[in-house]
XYZ file of C-alpha atoms in Angstrom:
692
model
C -35.908 -83.734 -115.737
C -33.004 -81.543 -116.749
C -32.458 -80.565 -120.337
C -29.215 -80.077 -122.244
C -27.565 -76.770 -121.561
C -26.105 -74.989 -124.560
C -24.450 -72.216 -122.560
C -21.395 -73.853 -120.958
C -20.953 -70.965 -118.533
C -24.155 -72.232 -116.898
C -22.754 -75.707 -116.187
C -21.015 -76.738 -112.957
C -19.248 -80.098 -112.627
C -18.741 -80.528 -108.897
C -18.046 -83.256 -106.377
C -18.626 -83.606 -102.668
C -15.427 -84.890 -101.053
C -14.612 -85.530 -97.387
C -13.581 -87.830 -94.559
C -15.937 -90.730 -93.848
C -19.034 -89.670 -91.858
C -18.661 -85.919 -92.510
C -22.055 -85.951 -94.259
C -21.310 -85.814 -98.003
C -24.170 -88.075 -99.034
C -26.628 -86.222 -96.770
C -25.563 -82.907 -98.326
C -26.079 -84.365 -101.823
C -29.516 -85.747 -100.895
C -30.632 -82.310 -99.670
C -29.300 -80.684 -102.842
C -31.365 -83.097 -104.959
C -34.454 -82.427 -102.890
C -34.176 -78.638 -103.036
C -33.467 -78.643 -106.777
C -36.609 -80.681 -107.416
C -34.767 -83.808 -108.619
C -36.301 -85.900 -105.828
C -39.637 -85.513 -104.097
C -38.720 -87.252 -100.875
C -35.611 -86.638 -98.827
C -33.380 -89.720 -98.658
C -31.951 -90.713 -95.305
C -28.808 -92.791 -94.725
C -30.062 -94.272 -91.443
C -33.297 -95.407 -93.120
C -31.417 -96.698 -96.191
C -33.463 -94.534 -98.548
C -30.756 -92.389 -100.147
C -30.665 -91.838 -103.906
C -26.869 -91.631 -104.171
C -26.011 -94.680 -102.018
C -28.122 -96.988 -104.154
C -26.191 -100.264 -103.760
C -27.836 -102.513 -101.148
C -24.420 -102.843 -99.493
C -24.083 -99.063 -99.205
C -27.508 -98.759 -97.627
C -26.805 -101.492 -95.088
C -23.394 -100.217 -94.057
C -24.361 -96.537 -94.232
C -21.275 -95.665 -96.276
C -20.600 -94.696 -99.874
C -18.683 -97.357 -101.823
C -18.897 -96.210 -105.445
C -18.973 -92.623 -106.628
C -22.458 -91.862 -107.986
C -23.231 -89.232 -110.617
C -26.371 -87.161 -110.881
C -27.391 -83.717 -112.054
C -29.746 -80.983 -110.975
C -30.916 -77.516 -112.015
C -30.493 -74.446 -109.824
C -31.076 -70.807 -110.761
C -31.063 -71.607 -114.482
C -27.757 -73.526 -114.171
C -27.085 -77.246 -114.634
C -25.107 -78.767 -111.771
C -23.530 -82.174 -112.461
C -22.735 -83.768 -109.101
C -20.512 -86.661 -108.103
C -20.847 -87.969 -104.531
C -17.597 -89.733 -103.603
C -16.722 -92.254 -100.857
C -14.888 -91.082 -97.734
C -13.385 -94.418 -96.731
C -9.697 -94.787 -97.612
C -10.248 -98.277 -99.094
C -12.215 -96.622 -101.903
C -9.674 -93.879 -102.593
C -9.677 -94.760 -106.316
C -13.260 -93.514 -106.548
C -12.165 -90.102 -105.251
C -9.108 -90.074 -107.507
C -11.079 -90.725 -110.688
C -13.810 -88.261 -109.752
C -11.377 -85.423 -109.038
C -9.719 -86.046 -112.410
C -12.888 -85.023 -114.262
C -14.403 -82.400 -111.951
C -14.063 -78.639 -112.350
C -14.780 -77.824 -108.699
C -15.255 -79.474 -105.344
C -17.113 -78.939 -102.088
C -15.061 -80.276 -99.177
C -17.415 -81.254 -96.368
C -15.906 -80.932 -92.872
C -17.429 -82.068 -89.625
C -17.966 -79.156 -87.186
C -16.524 -80.891 -84.110
C -13.377 -82.492 -85.554
C -12.681 -80.150 -88.492
C -9.978 -81.600 -90.747
C -9.642 -85.380 -90.273
C -7.042 -87.738 -91.815
C -9.067 -88.634 -94.891
C -9.896 -84.935 -95.396
C -6.120 -84.409 -95.725
C -5.883 -87.194 -98.310
C -8.705 -85.879 -100.508
C -7.336 -82.331 -100.171
C -3.952 -83.549 -101.403
C -5.594 -85.389 -104.310
C -7.554 -82.223 -105.223
C -4.290 -80.224 -105.098
C -2.689 -82.713 -107.510
C -5.466 -82.078 -110.025
C -5.677 -78.315 -109.315
C -9.396 -78.462 -108.424
C -10.885 -75.194 -107.024
C -12.738 -75.885 -103.774
C -15.065 -74.395 -101.213
C -15.528 -75.752 -97.699
C -18.835 -76.608 -96.040
C -18.629 -77.000 -92.246
C -21.466 -79.470 -91.664
C -23.242 -80.698 -88.505
C -23.234 -77.262 -86.832
C -26.064 -78.527 -84.605
C -23.890 -81.248 -83.036
C -22.740 -81.133 -79.441
C -19.270 -79.577 -79.427
C -19.699 -77.839 -82.819
C -17.038 -75.143 -83.228
C -16.948 -73.249 -86.526
C -13.833 -71.188 -85.692
C -11.899 -74.299 -84.691
C -12.926 -76.110 -87.897
C -11.594 -73.160 -89.956
C -8.405 -73.144 -87.853
C -7.793 -76.839 -88.607
C -7.902 -76.018 -92.349
C -5.129 -73.439 -91.862
C -3.076 -75.636 -89.507
C -3.393 -79.061 -91.121
C -3.912 -78.226 -94.795
C -1.995 -74.933 -94.974
C -4.879 -73.573 -97.054
C -6.169 -69.994 -97.227
C -9.659 -70.752 -95.889
C -11.768 -67.590 -95.649
C -15.268 -67.633 -94.089
C -17.916 -65.973 -96.274
C -20.556 -66.906 -93.685
C -20.578 -67.070 -89.911
C -23.033 -69.216 -87.918
C -25.847 -67.857 -85.766
C -25.453 -69.953 -82.629
C -24.111 -73.506 -82.433
C -25.097 -76.959 -81.133
C -28.816 -77.013 -80.223
C -28.874 -73.196 -80.553
C -27.813 -73.249 -84.245
C -30.428 -71.034 -85.940
C -28.854 -70.136 -89.286
C -25.990 -68.212 -90.837
C -24.969 -64.669 -91.833
C -23.784 -63.897 -95.357
C -20.785 -61.589 -94.826
C -20.702 -60.287 -98.397
C -24.368 -59.253 -98.545
C -24.754 -58.509 -94.793
C -27.877 -60.692 -94.636
C -28.980 -63.231 -92.020
C -30.518 -66.540 -93.130
C -32.651 -67.729 -90.225
C -34.567 -71.001 -89.749
C -37.327 -70.016 -87.355
C -38.285 -73.474 -86.017
C -37.011 -77.044 -85.669
C -38.666 -78.331 -88.856
C -38.063 -75.291 -91.084
C -36.830 -76.374 -94.529
C -36.621 -72.877 -96.025
C -34.709 -69.974 -94.503
C -35.984 -66.442 -93.945
C -33.765 -63.573 -95.068
C -33.496 -60.985 -92.288
C -31.345 -58.109 -91.120
C -28.365 -59.028 -88.976
C -29.285 -59.413 -85.267
C -27.818 -56.558 -83.183
C -25.577 -58.808 -81.082
C -23.778 -60.024 -84.262
C -23.272 -56.663 -85.995
C -19.842 -55.935 -84.516
C -18.552 -59.434 -85.294
C -19.923 -59.291 -88.838
C -18.062 -56.046 -89.612
C -14.832 -57.497 -88.192
C -15.093 -60.686 -90.286
C -16.306 -58.774 -93.331
C -13.279 -56.463 -93.251
C -10.990 -59.483 -92.958
C -12.792 -61.039 -95.941
C -12.457 -57.866 -98.044
C -8.764 -57.648 -97.169
C -8.189 -61.305 -98.155
C -10.021 -60.787 -101.473
C -8.201 -57.491 -102.125
C -4.842 -59.257 -101.698
C -5.660 -61.205 -104.878
C -6.841 -58.186 -106.940
C -4.792 -55.012 -107.469
C -7.713 -52.730 -108.368
C -9.586 -53.778 -105.228
C -6.460 -53.382 -103.106
C -6.133 -49.746 -104.236
C -9.775 -49.129 -103.300
C -9.325 -50.892 -99.967
C -6.249 -48.846 -99.059
C -8.036 -45.624 -99.997
C -11.029 -46.623 -97.830
C -13.369 -46.492 -100.815
C -16.617 -48.498 -100.801
C -16.264 -51.866 -102.558
C -19.551 -53.030 -104.093
C -21.024 -56.501 -103.545
C -20.669 -57.309 -107.276
C -16.986 -56.316 -107.232
C -16.374 -58.546 -104.211
C -18.167 -61.506 -105.789
C -16.311 -61.174 -109.079
C -12.902 -60.882 -107.396
C -13.690 -63.781 -105.034
C -14.737 -65.980 -107.966
C -11.397 -65.279 -109.705
C -9.481 -66.008 -106.483
C -11.322 -69.320 -105.981
C -10.709 -70.442 -109.573
C -6.997 -69.579 -109.287
C -6.773 -71.567 -105.992
C -5.859 -68.500 -103.929
C -8.893 -68.593 -101.623
C -11.119 -71.397 -100.333
C -14.444 -69.878 -99.134
C -15.941 -71.429 -95.991
C -19.700 -71.868 -95.435
C -21.589 -73.604 -92.654
C -24.802 -75.500 -92.021
C -26.455 -78.718 -90.956
C -27.486 -80.783 -93.977
C -29.485 -83.279 -91.919
C -31.733 -80.406 -90.751
C -31.681 -78.767 -94.214
C -29.791 -75.719 -92.929
C -27.375 -73.919 -95.227
C -28.071 -75.980 -98.369
C -29.698 -73.159 -100.384
C -26.827 -70.716 -99.697
C -24.350 -73.505 -100.518
C -25.984 -74.019 -103.927
C -25.923 -70.269 -104.556
C -22.212 -70.202 -103.681
C -21.496 -73.138 -106.035
C -23.022 -71.098 -108.886
C -21.327 -67.852 -107.808
C -17.783 -69.039 -107.091
C -16.992 -72.472 -108.551
C -15.834 -72.627 -112.193
C -17.790 -73.643 -115.263
C -16.044 -75.735 -117.969
C -15.075 -72.495 -119.762
C -13.353 -71.072 -116.657
C -10.836 -73.872 -116.309
C -7.822 -74.217 -118.645
C -8.395 -76.073 -121.936
C -7.585 -79.765 -121.715
C -4.102 -80.703 -122.934
C -3.068 -83.993 -124.441
C -0.558 -85.485 -126.871
C -0.611 -86.854 -130.382
C -1.002 -90.676 -130.057
C 1.447 -91.255 -132.934
C 4.072 -88.903 -131.467
C 3.727 -88.175 -127.755
C 6.225 -85.309 -127.894
C 3.620 -83.231 -129.820
C 1.300 -81.403 -127.405
C -2.302 -80.792 -128.433
C -5.064 -78.717 -126.869
C -8.852 -78.944 -126.982
C -11.092 -76.031 -126.065
C -14.378 -76.721 -124.208
C -16.591 -75.874 -127.190
C -18.877 -77.851 -129.475
C -16.794 -76.662 -132.466
C -13.525 -78.364 -131.446
C -12.999 -82.061 -132.376
C -14.592 -84.555 -129.974
C -12.530 -85.688 -126.964
C -13.568 -87.410 -123.724
C -12.032 -89.321 -120.824
C -13.443 -92.567 -119.415
C -13.379 -92.204 -115.641
C -15.537 -95.104 -114.482
C -16.929 -98.393 -115.767
C -19.924 -100.064 -114.108
C -21.766 -103.276 -114.900
C -25.488 -102.609 -114.648
C -27.858 -105.560 -114.273
C -30.409 -104.035 -116.667
C -28.371 -102.448 -119.462
C -24.975 -104.149 -119.197
C -21.763 -102.154 -119.337
C -22.085 -98.447 -118.481
C -19.057 -96.302 -119.321
C -18.937 -92.911 -117.599
C -17.395 -90.111 -119.690
C -16.374 -86.531 -119.124
C -16.623 -84.791 -122.505
C -13.960 -82.106 -122.865
C -14.632 -80.901 -126.394
C -16.917 -81.427 -129.376
C -20.191 -83.349 -129.546
C -20.960 -87.048 -129.077
C -24.109 -88.419 -130.733
C -25.746 -91.725 -129.855
C -24.851 -94.442 -132.341
C -21.678 -92.680 -133.495
C -18.252 -94.282 -133.885
C -15.410 -93.038 -131.694
C -11.690 -93.760 -131.622
C -10.100 -95.102 -128.422
C -6.608 -93.604 -128.694
C -5.389 -95.488 -125.593
C -6.019 -98.911 -127.159
C -5.858 -97.740 -130.832
C -9.267 -99.269 -131.563
C -12.593 -98.026 -132.921
C -15.692 -98.288 -130.751
C -19.373 -97.511 -131.134
C -21.210 -95.451 -128.525
C -24.667 -97.026 -128.805
C -26.926 -95.186 -126.369
C -26.118 -92.134 -124.270
C -27.505 -91.616 -120.786
C -27.765 -88.762 -118.361
C -27.367 -90.350 -114.945
C -29.450 -89.784 -111.824
C -27.573 -92.123 -109.462
C -28.921 -95.556 -110.542
C -31.732 -94.301 -112.796
C -31.131 -93.064 -116.321
C -32.533 -90.666 -118.853
C -31.703 -91.391 -122.503
C -30.342 -88.487 -124.557
C -29.549 -88.159 -128.263
C -26.331 -86.177 -127.920
C -23.982 -84.670 -125.368
C -21.473 -81.883 -125.747
C -18.354 -80.378 -124.168
C -18.486 -79.947 -120.401
C -21.024 -82.715 -119.765
C -20.679 -85.863 -117.658
C -22.675 -88.765 -119.123
C -22.708 -92.549 -119.421
C -22.541 -94.514 -122.679
C -23.756 -98.041 -123.446
C -22.083 -100.102 -126.154
C -18.412 -99.256 -125.564
C -17.159 -102.816 -125.151
C -13.429 -102.302 -124.592
C -13.122 -98.848 -123.001
C -11.485 -98.924 -119.569
C -10.974 -96.318 -116.835
C -8.407 -93.755 -117.964
C -8.917 -94.362 -121.711
C -9.289 -91.428 -124.108
C -12.104 -91.388 -126.671
C -11.775 -88.961 -129.568
C -12.463 -88.159 -133.208
C -10.414 -90.565 -135.368
C -9.547 -87.867 -137.901
C -8.156 -85.651 -135.093
C -6.728 -88.122 -132.563
C -5.686 -87.018 -129.089
C -4.346 -88.865 -126.049
C -5.243 -87.406 -122.628
C -3.265 -88.111 -119.478
C -4.619 -91.257 -117.857
C -5.507 -91.621 -114.157
C -2.904 -93.014 -111.742
C -4.117 -95.415 -109.084
C -2.289 -96.777 -106.019
C -1.128 -100.412 -105.937
C -3.050 -102.894 -103.755
C -1.625 -103.529 -100.269
C -3.609 -106.551 -99.122
C -4.564 -109.855 -100.728
C -6.731 -112.867 -99.933
C -7.085 -116.242 -101.608
C -10.566 -116.939 -102.856
C -12.265 -120.056 -104.190
C -15.851 -120.929 -105.068
C -17.764 -123.292 -102.781
C -18.929 -125.424 -105.696
C -17.290 -126.640 -108.913
C -20.209 -125.154 -110.878
C -19.288 -121.665 -109.657
C -15.685 -121.909 -110.944
C -16.324 -120.426 -114.410
C -18.870 -117.950 -113.058
C -16.300 -116.682 -110.549
C -13.740 -116.004 -113.273
C -16.314 -113.982 -115.206
C -17.461 -112.094 -112.083
C -13.889 -111.187 -111.102
C -13.110 -110.015 -114.637
C -16.089 -107.647 -114.453
C -15.229 -106.365 -110.977
C -11.568 -105.793 -111.920
C -12.756 -103.962 -115.054
C -14.756 -101.621 -112.808
C -12.128 -101.074 -110.109
C -8.524 -100.226 -111.094
C -7.252 -100.816 -107.516
C -8.473 -104.417 -107.586
C -6.055 -107.000 -109.014
C -6.488 -110.736 -109.428
C -4.165 -113.557 -110.487
C -3.577 -117.286 -109.985
C -0.914 -118.318 -107.473
C 1.463 -120.646 -109.347
C 2.347 -122.743 -106.288
C -1.119 -123.316 -104.818
C -3.242 -122.829 -107.952
C -5.550 -120.582 -105.901
C -7.108 -117.388 -107.200
C -5.679 -114.349 -105.384
C -7.642 -111.117 -104.978
C -5.703 -107.976 -103.992
C -7.138 -104.622 -102.937
C -6.765 -101.542 -100.745
C -7.802 -102.992 -97.374
C -10.027 -105.383 -95.428
C -13.236 -103.447 -96.072
C -12.495 -103.197 -99.816
C -12.018 -106.977 -100.134
C -15.035 -107.742 -97.899
C -17.210 -105.579 -100.134
C -15.953 -107.311 -103.320
C -16.664 -110.792 -101.891
C -20.111 -109.620 -100.746
C -20.832 -108.144 -104.199
C -19.910 -111.471 -105.845
C -22.484 -113.132 -103.635
C -25.267 -110.577 -104.260
C -24.735 -109.564 -107.868
C -23.395 -112.827 -109.315
C -24.819 -115.421 -106.826
C -21.361 -116.861 -106.103
C -20.567 -118.133 -102.620
C -16.804 -117.875 -102.062
C -14.430 -119.207 -99.399
C -11.890 -116.602 -98.298
C -8.333 -117.338 -97.197
C -6.538 -115.302 -94.511
C -5.445 -111.810 -95.601
C -1.855 -111.444 -96.799
C 0.202 -108.275 -96.833
C 1.803 -107.030 -100.059
C 5.430 -106.973 -98.904
C 8.185 -105.624 -101.150
C 11.921 -106.324 -101.388
C 14.783 -103.894 -101.931
C 18.556 -103.648 -101.421
C 20.891 -101.811 -99.011
C 24.182 -101.641 -100.887
C 25.739 -101.626 -104.359
C 26.715 -104.942 -105.929
C 27.916 -106.025 -109.396
C 27.634 -109.524 -110.898
C 27.950 -111.263 -114.245
C 25.253 -113.412 -115.803
C 26.371 -115.871 -118.487
C 24.071 -118.191 -120.365
C 25.750 -120.675 -122.724
C 24.065 -123.753 -124.154
C 25.364 -126.071 -126.871
C 22.938 -128.702 -128.051
C 23.977 -129.632 -131.557
C 23.341 -127.100 -134.322
C 22.931 -123.495 -133.245
C 23.664 -122.812 -129.565
C 22.692 -120.046 -127.162
C 25.086 -117.374 -125.905
C 24.341 -114.348 -123.726
C 26.702 -112.569 -121.360
C 26.174 -109.354 -119.389
C 27.345 -107.700 -116.173
C 24.884 -105.699 -114.100
C 25.418 -103.329 -111.183
C 22.515 -102.798 -108.764
C 22.235 -99.608 -106.678
C 19.678 -98.714 -103.972
C 17.367 -95.756 -104.679
C 15.147 -93.448 -102.607
C 11.751 -94.912 -101.549
C 9.120 -94.523 -104.264
C 11.657 -94.434 -107.128
C 10.547 -97.718 -108.708
C 12.898 -99.624 -111.014
C 15.343 -97.861 -113.349
C 17.549 -99.380 -116.068
C 20.583 -97.668 -117.590
C 23.593 -98.636 -119.682
C 27.196 -97.490 -119.149
C 28.619 -99.488 -122.050
C 30.534 -97.424 -124.597
C 31.832 -98.357 -128.017
C 31.047 -101.660 -129.673
C 31.285 -103.948 -126.616
C 27.710 -105.145 -127.057
C 25.193 -104.437 -129.847
C 22.409 -102.132 -128.603
C 19.765 -104.586 -129.845
C 20.543 -106.734 -126.761
C 19.926 -103.946 -124.217
C 16.151 -104.360 -124.351
C 16.174 -108.165 -123.740
C 18.606 -107.668 -120.813
C 16.261 -105.054 -119.340
C 13.187 -107.261 -119.785
C 15.101 -110.179 -118.175
C 15.909 -108.036 -115.133
C 12.361 -106.653 -114.876
C 10.882 -110.150 -115.073
C 13.274 -111.401 -112.384
C 12.399 -108.376 -110.213
C 8.786 -109.611 -110.034
C 9.957 -112.034 -107.325
C 12.880 -111.129 -105.084
C 15.496 -113.358 -103.441
C 14.273 -113.250 -99.801
C 10.658 -114.386 -99.983
C 9.657 -113.942 -103.624
C 7.996 -110.505 -103.284
C 8.316 -107.819 -106.004
C 11.534 -105.774 -105.901
C 11.309 -101.964 -105.756
C 13.482 -98.836 -105.547
C 16.685 -99.854 -107.234
C 18.682 -98.945 -110.316
C 20.244 -101.547 -112.586
C 23.214 -100.455 -114.690
C 24.514 -102.539 -117.583
C 28.312 -102.249 -117.285
C 29.729 -104.954 -119.568
C 28.830 -107.837 -121.832
C 29.933 -110.001 -124.741
C 28.178 -111.698 -127.610
C 28.673 -114.405 -130.206
C 28.087 -113.622 -133.874
C 26.123 -116.817 -134.502
C 24.835 -118.121 -131.156
C 23.644 -114.894 -129.476
C 19.909 -114.273 -129.407
C 17.468 -112.034 -127.600
C 16.272 -114.986 -125.512
C 19.845 -115.811 -124.393
C 20.433 -112.221 -123.271
C 17.081 -112.109 -121.490
C 18.099 -115.179 -119.468
C 21.595 -113.713 -118.854
C 20.029 -110.441 -117.637
C 17.809 -112.366 -115.227
C 20.761 -114.427 -113.922
C 22.970 -111.356 -113.426
C 20.223 -109.482 -111.590
C 19.378 -112.337 -109.210
C 23.046 -112.878 -108.415
C 23.720 -109.139 -107.820
C 20.587 -108.757 -105.714
C 21.506 -111.698 -103.464
C 24.841 -110.051 -102.582
C 23.528 -106.504 -102.072
C 22.126 -106.942 -98.527
C 18.474 -107.308 -99.607
C 15.722 -106.670 -97.065
C 11.938 -106.828 -96.834
C 9.690 -103.755 -96.814
C 6.190 -103.696 -95.331
C 3.318 -101.241 -95.824
C 3.008 -98.837 -92.875
C -0.425 -97.340 -92.261
C -1.145 -93.982 -90.698
C -3.924 -94.538 -88.208
C -5.936 -91.911 -86.367
C -8.087 -92.974 -83.433
C -10.574 -90.781 -81.597
C -11.420 -92.313 -78.224
C -13.125 -91.109 -75.032
C -10.507 -90.194 -72.378
C -11.235 -93.191 -70.141
C -10.199 -95.719 -72.836
C -6.957 -93.984 -73.846
C -4.684 -96.289 -71.817
C -6.259 -99.447 -73.292
C -5.993 -98.075 -76.838
C -2.319 -97.119 -76.410
C -1.503 -100.507 -74.854
C -3.138 -102.265 -77.800
C -1.277 -100.060 -80.310
C 2.073 -100.812 -78.628
C 1.376 -104.536 -78.929
C 0.969 -103.963 -82.678
C 4.460 -102.451 -83.194
C 2.922 -98.978 -83.542
C 4.867 -95.734 -83.390
C 2.790 -93.043 -81.661
C 3.123 -89.711 -83.487
C 0.951 -87.350 -81.452
C -2.017 -87.078 -79.124
C -4.330 -84.111 -78.818
C -7.413 -83.346 -76.748
C -10.716 -82.952 -78.630
C -13.413 -82.074 -76.084
C -13.780 -85.148 -73.843
C -11.907 -87.318 -76.320
C -8.311 -87.922 -77.330
C -7.162 -88.050 -80.943
C -4.192 -90.381 -81.330
C -2.084 -90.481 -84.511
C 0.290 -93.373 -85.080
C 2.147 -95.402 -87.682
C 1.296 -99.095 -87.558
C 2.366 -101.961 -89.869
C -0.524 -103.214 -92.013
C 0.259 -106.791 -90.951
C -0.695 -105.870 -87.368
C -4.057 -104.266 -88.200
C -6.250 -107.223 -89.125
C -9.569 -107.245 -87.273
C -8.609 -103.936 -85.646
C -12.147 -102.574 -85.989
C -13.476 -105.460 -83.849
C -10.739 -105.064 -81.221
C -11.247 -101.300 -80.916
C -14.993 -101.769 -80.616
C -14.617 -104.215 -77.713
C -11.917 -102.111 -75.975
C -14.064 -98.967 -76.010
C -17.606 -100.418 -75.904
C -18.058 -99.164 -79.472
C -17.400 -95.504 -78.574
C -14.095 -94.966 -80.422
C -13.656 -94.463 -84.149
C -10.601 -94.786 -86.353
C -9.426 -94.238 -89.890
C -6.391 -95.648 -91.598
C -4.498 -95.081 -94.844
C -1.267 -96.270 -96.451
C 1.550 -93.837 -95.645
C 4.837 -95.449 -96.693
C 6.857 -98.678 -96.845
C 9.478 -99.402 -94.152
C 12.057 -102.087 -93.375
C 10.665 -105.191 -91.662
C 12.403 -106.070 -88.342
C 14.846 -108.967 -88.829
C 13.021 -111.541 -86.647
C 9.741 -110.929 -88.494
C 11.484 -110.976 -91.902
C 12.911 -114.394 -90.983
C 9.431 -115.695 -90.100
C 8.054 -114.402 -93.431
C 10.836 -115.951 -95.521
C 10.537 -119.260 -93.592
C 6.783 -119.374 -94.239
C 7.393 -118.711 -97.969
C 10.261 -121.161 -98.098
């Protein structure tokens, strides 16, 4: 088992991120095997992986929850998070990237960059995570290392620079050549687990020098001293190259590319070496910045040392059948001891961290304390939720939380038996506590419980988990799309609420103007009132009245988005006016203005990418056209066609089954939310009639 590392420069917090089926979990399994953390190699097809430990994950062969583990390599501690590739579990990637210092992006050698690779790359850019790229499955038919690197340049616009080149490809893939050290790593037979270090084969020497010079030039572009040497044709040492490349990776100027085949163990050792050599330790990344909880305009900073006050971010909450609630933390500064009290600055409450655990996927090792730079789990934190900050109460700090996308699909759900009713409420509360992209509420009209998530697979998995983990059989309703409402033109209306009922009455009067905004702007409230027309104490109730009314629009009762509400006029009564009266007036004015501002429905539009053998292309396109799809592009990939399209979410239900039957199971697809767009009038009428 690994021991605590006092030297933070010898810690690496990394994640494996990629498109579904690129081989992240297989890479992680090999890493654990070679670092001595496991004694038997886990296999996805056999359902014996360490990282995919949920029974559901093993059956479906996909990663659902991000799993944390750690390993030792060359006297360094490597904390690893294996993340899901499926877009329905994008929150798992989001929260992992928030707490990682570096990432390994796994690409598939035949397809290169795929749609979900673009999504995780964008998320990593948002968090400024240094990355390296591992081109996996080099032994597959159609493997093309150069093309995979080209897709990184073309689709991600990233400066991907190979630091290895493969020896052979497909069934002839024998190993790789390290360009920096001019060494060949060769696997001399089918079952070889370890590589042999050899001189470069003669037929590769010319290519190696060409690629090596390109590599030196790319590194020199990021380092003035090296550039001078390069221009003067002076010899640049291996150590100088490594040091300059490390700096360039940490400053996001270069993304080194390596290759291998994790399933056949090839390239994993050199990948681990590269993680140590080029990805940052907690001391290489900027100190964490936060704000003072009592005054958020005051910026505070915590250095990644044991001497600074304690601060940590909760990035995941899991309910474990054996120990209860496990709260995953990334510690940014200071020391956390088991049994100590911590301050939750997000909820302004005190909590007690009972026991501390170092995680190895679903097994645990108890530790007495953890310090800056570590990723651990704590038991006993009853109220901490994902995105909360834990800190030292005498030196409070509030870290930026984690933003998650809103759900796009909902189903109604009810237990099969009356006895399961209370159990279901408890189970859903736990599952929602674990997953920030899962929402649940009771529909006022039908009284049914509604469950909303990121897609069909996401909701299927939640229902299946209720059955397995909580023994609750549930009946599912048909999926419903999370439509939105917005407006097309400016409108201004008055809302007046007057009630006399003996004694003190109610009086509230305001005029609101609504204006359409750009997509993604949300809801904005402003006031144009000058002078003493209306006391400012009534602005807040008017705003809360409008925001409450905006929860259900005028067409079909869906939430309203992307508009600005401006308070332009109002009047009050010295005795009868109250906050409640102005809240009602604000709601009335908003509903009236919205109804006369040409409101329309918006629907979620998914970006879908399908890879199908050539002979099924016509059938796939015909099916897409019947689903109101807009074809964006088609490109040849070997004997297959890759089709990109926009398709409304409402038209995608059961698409996996349809595609399977159209192509005899030979096509694959991936789908993610891209934007919201106006619903065609005839469909909008059907939706509002069904709600009406």
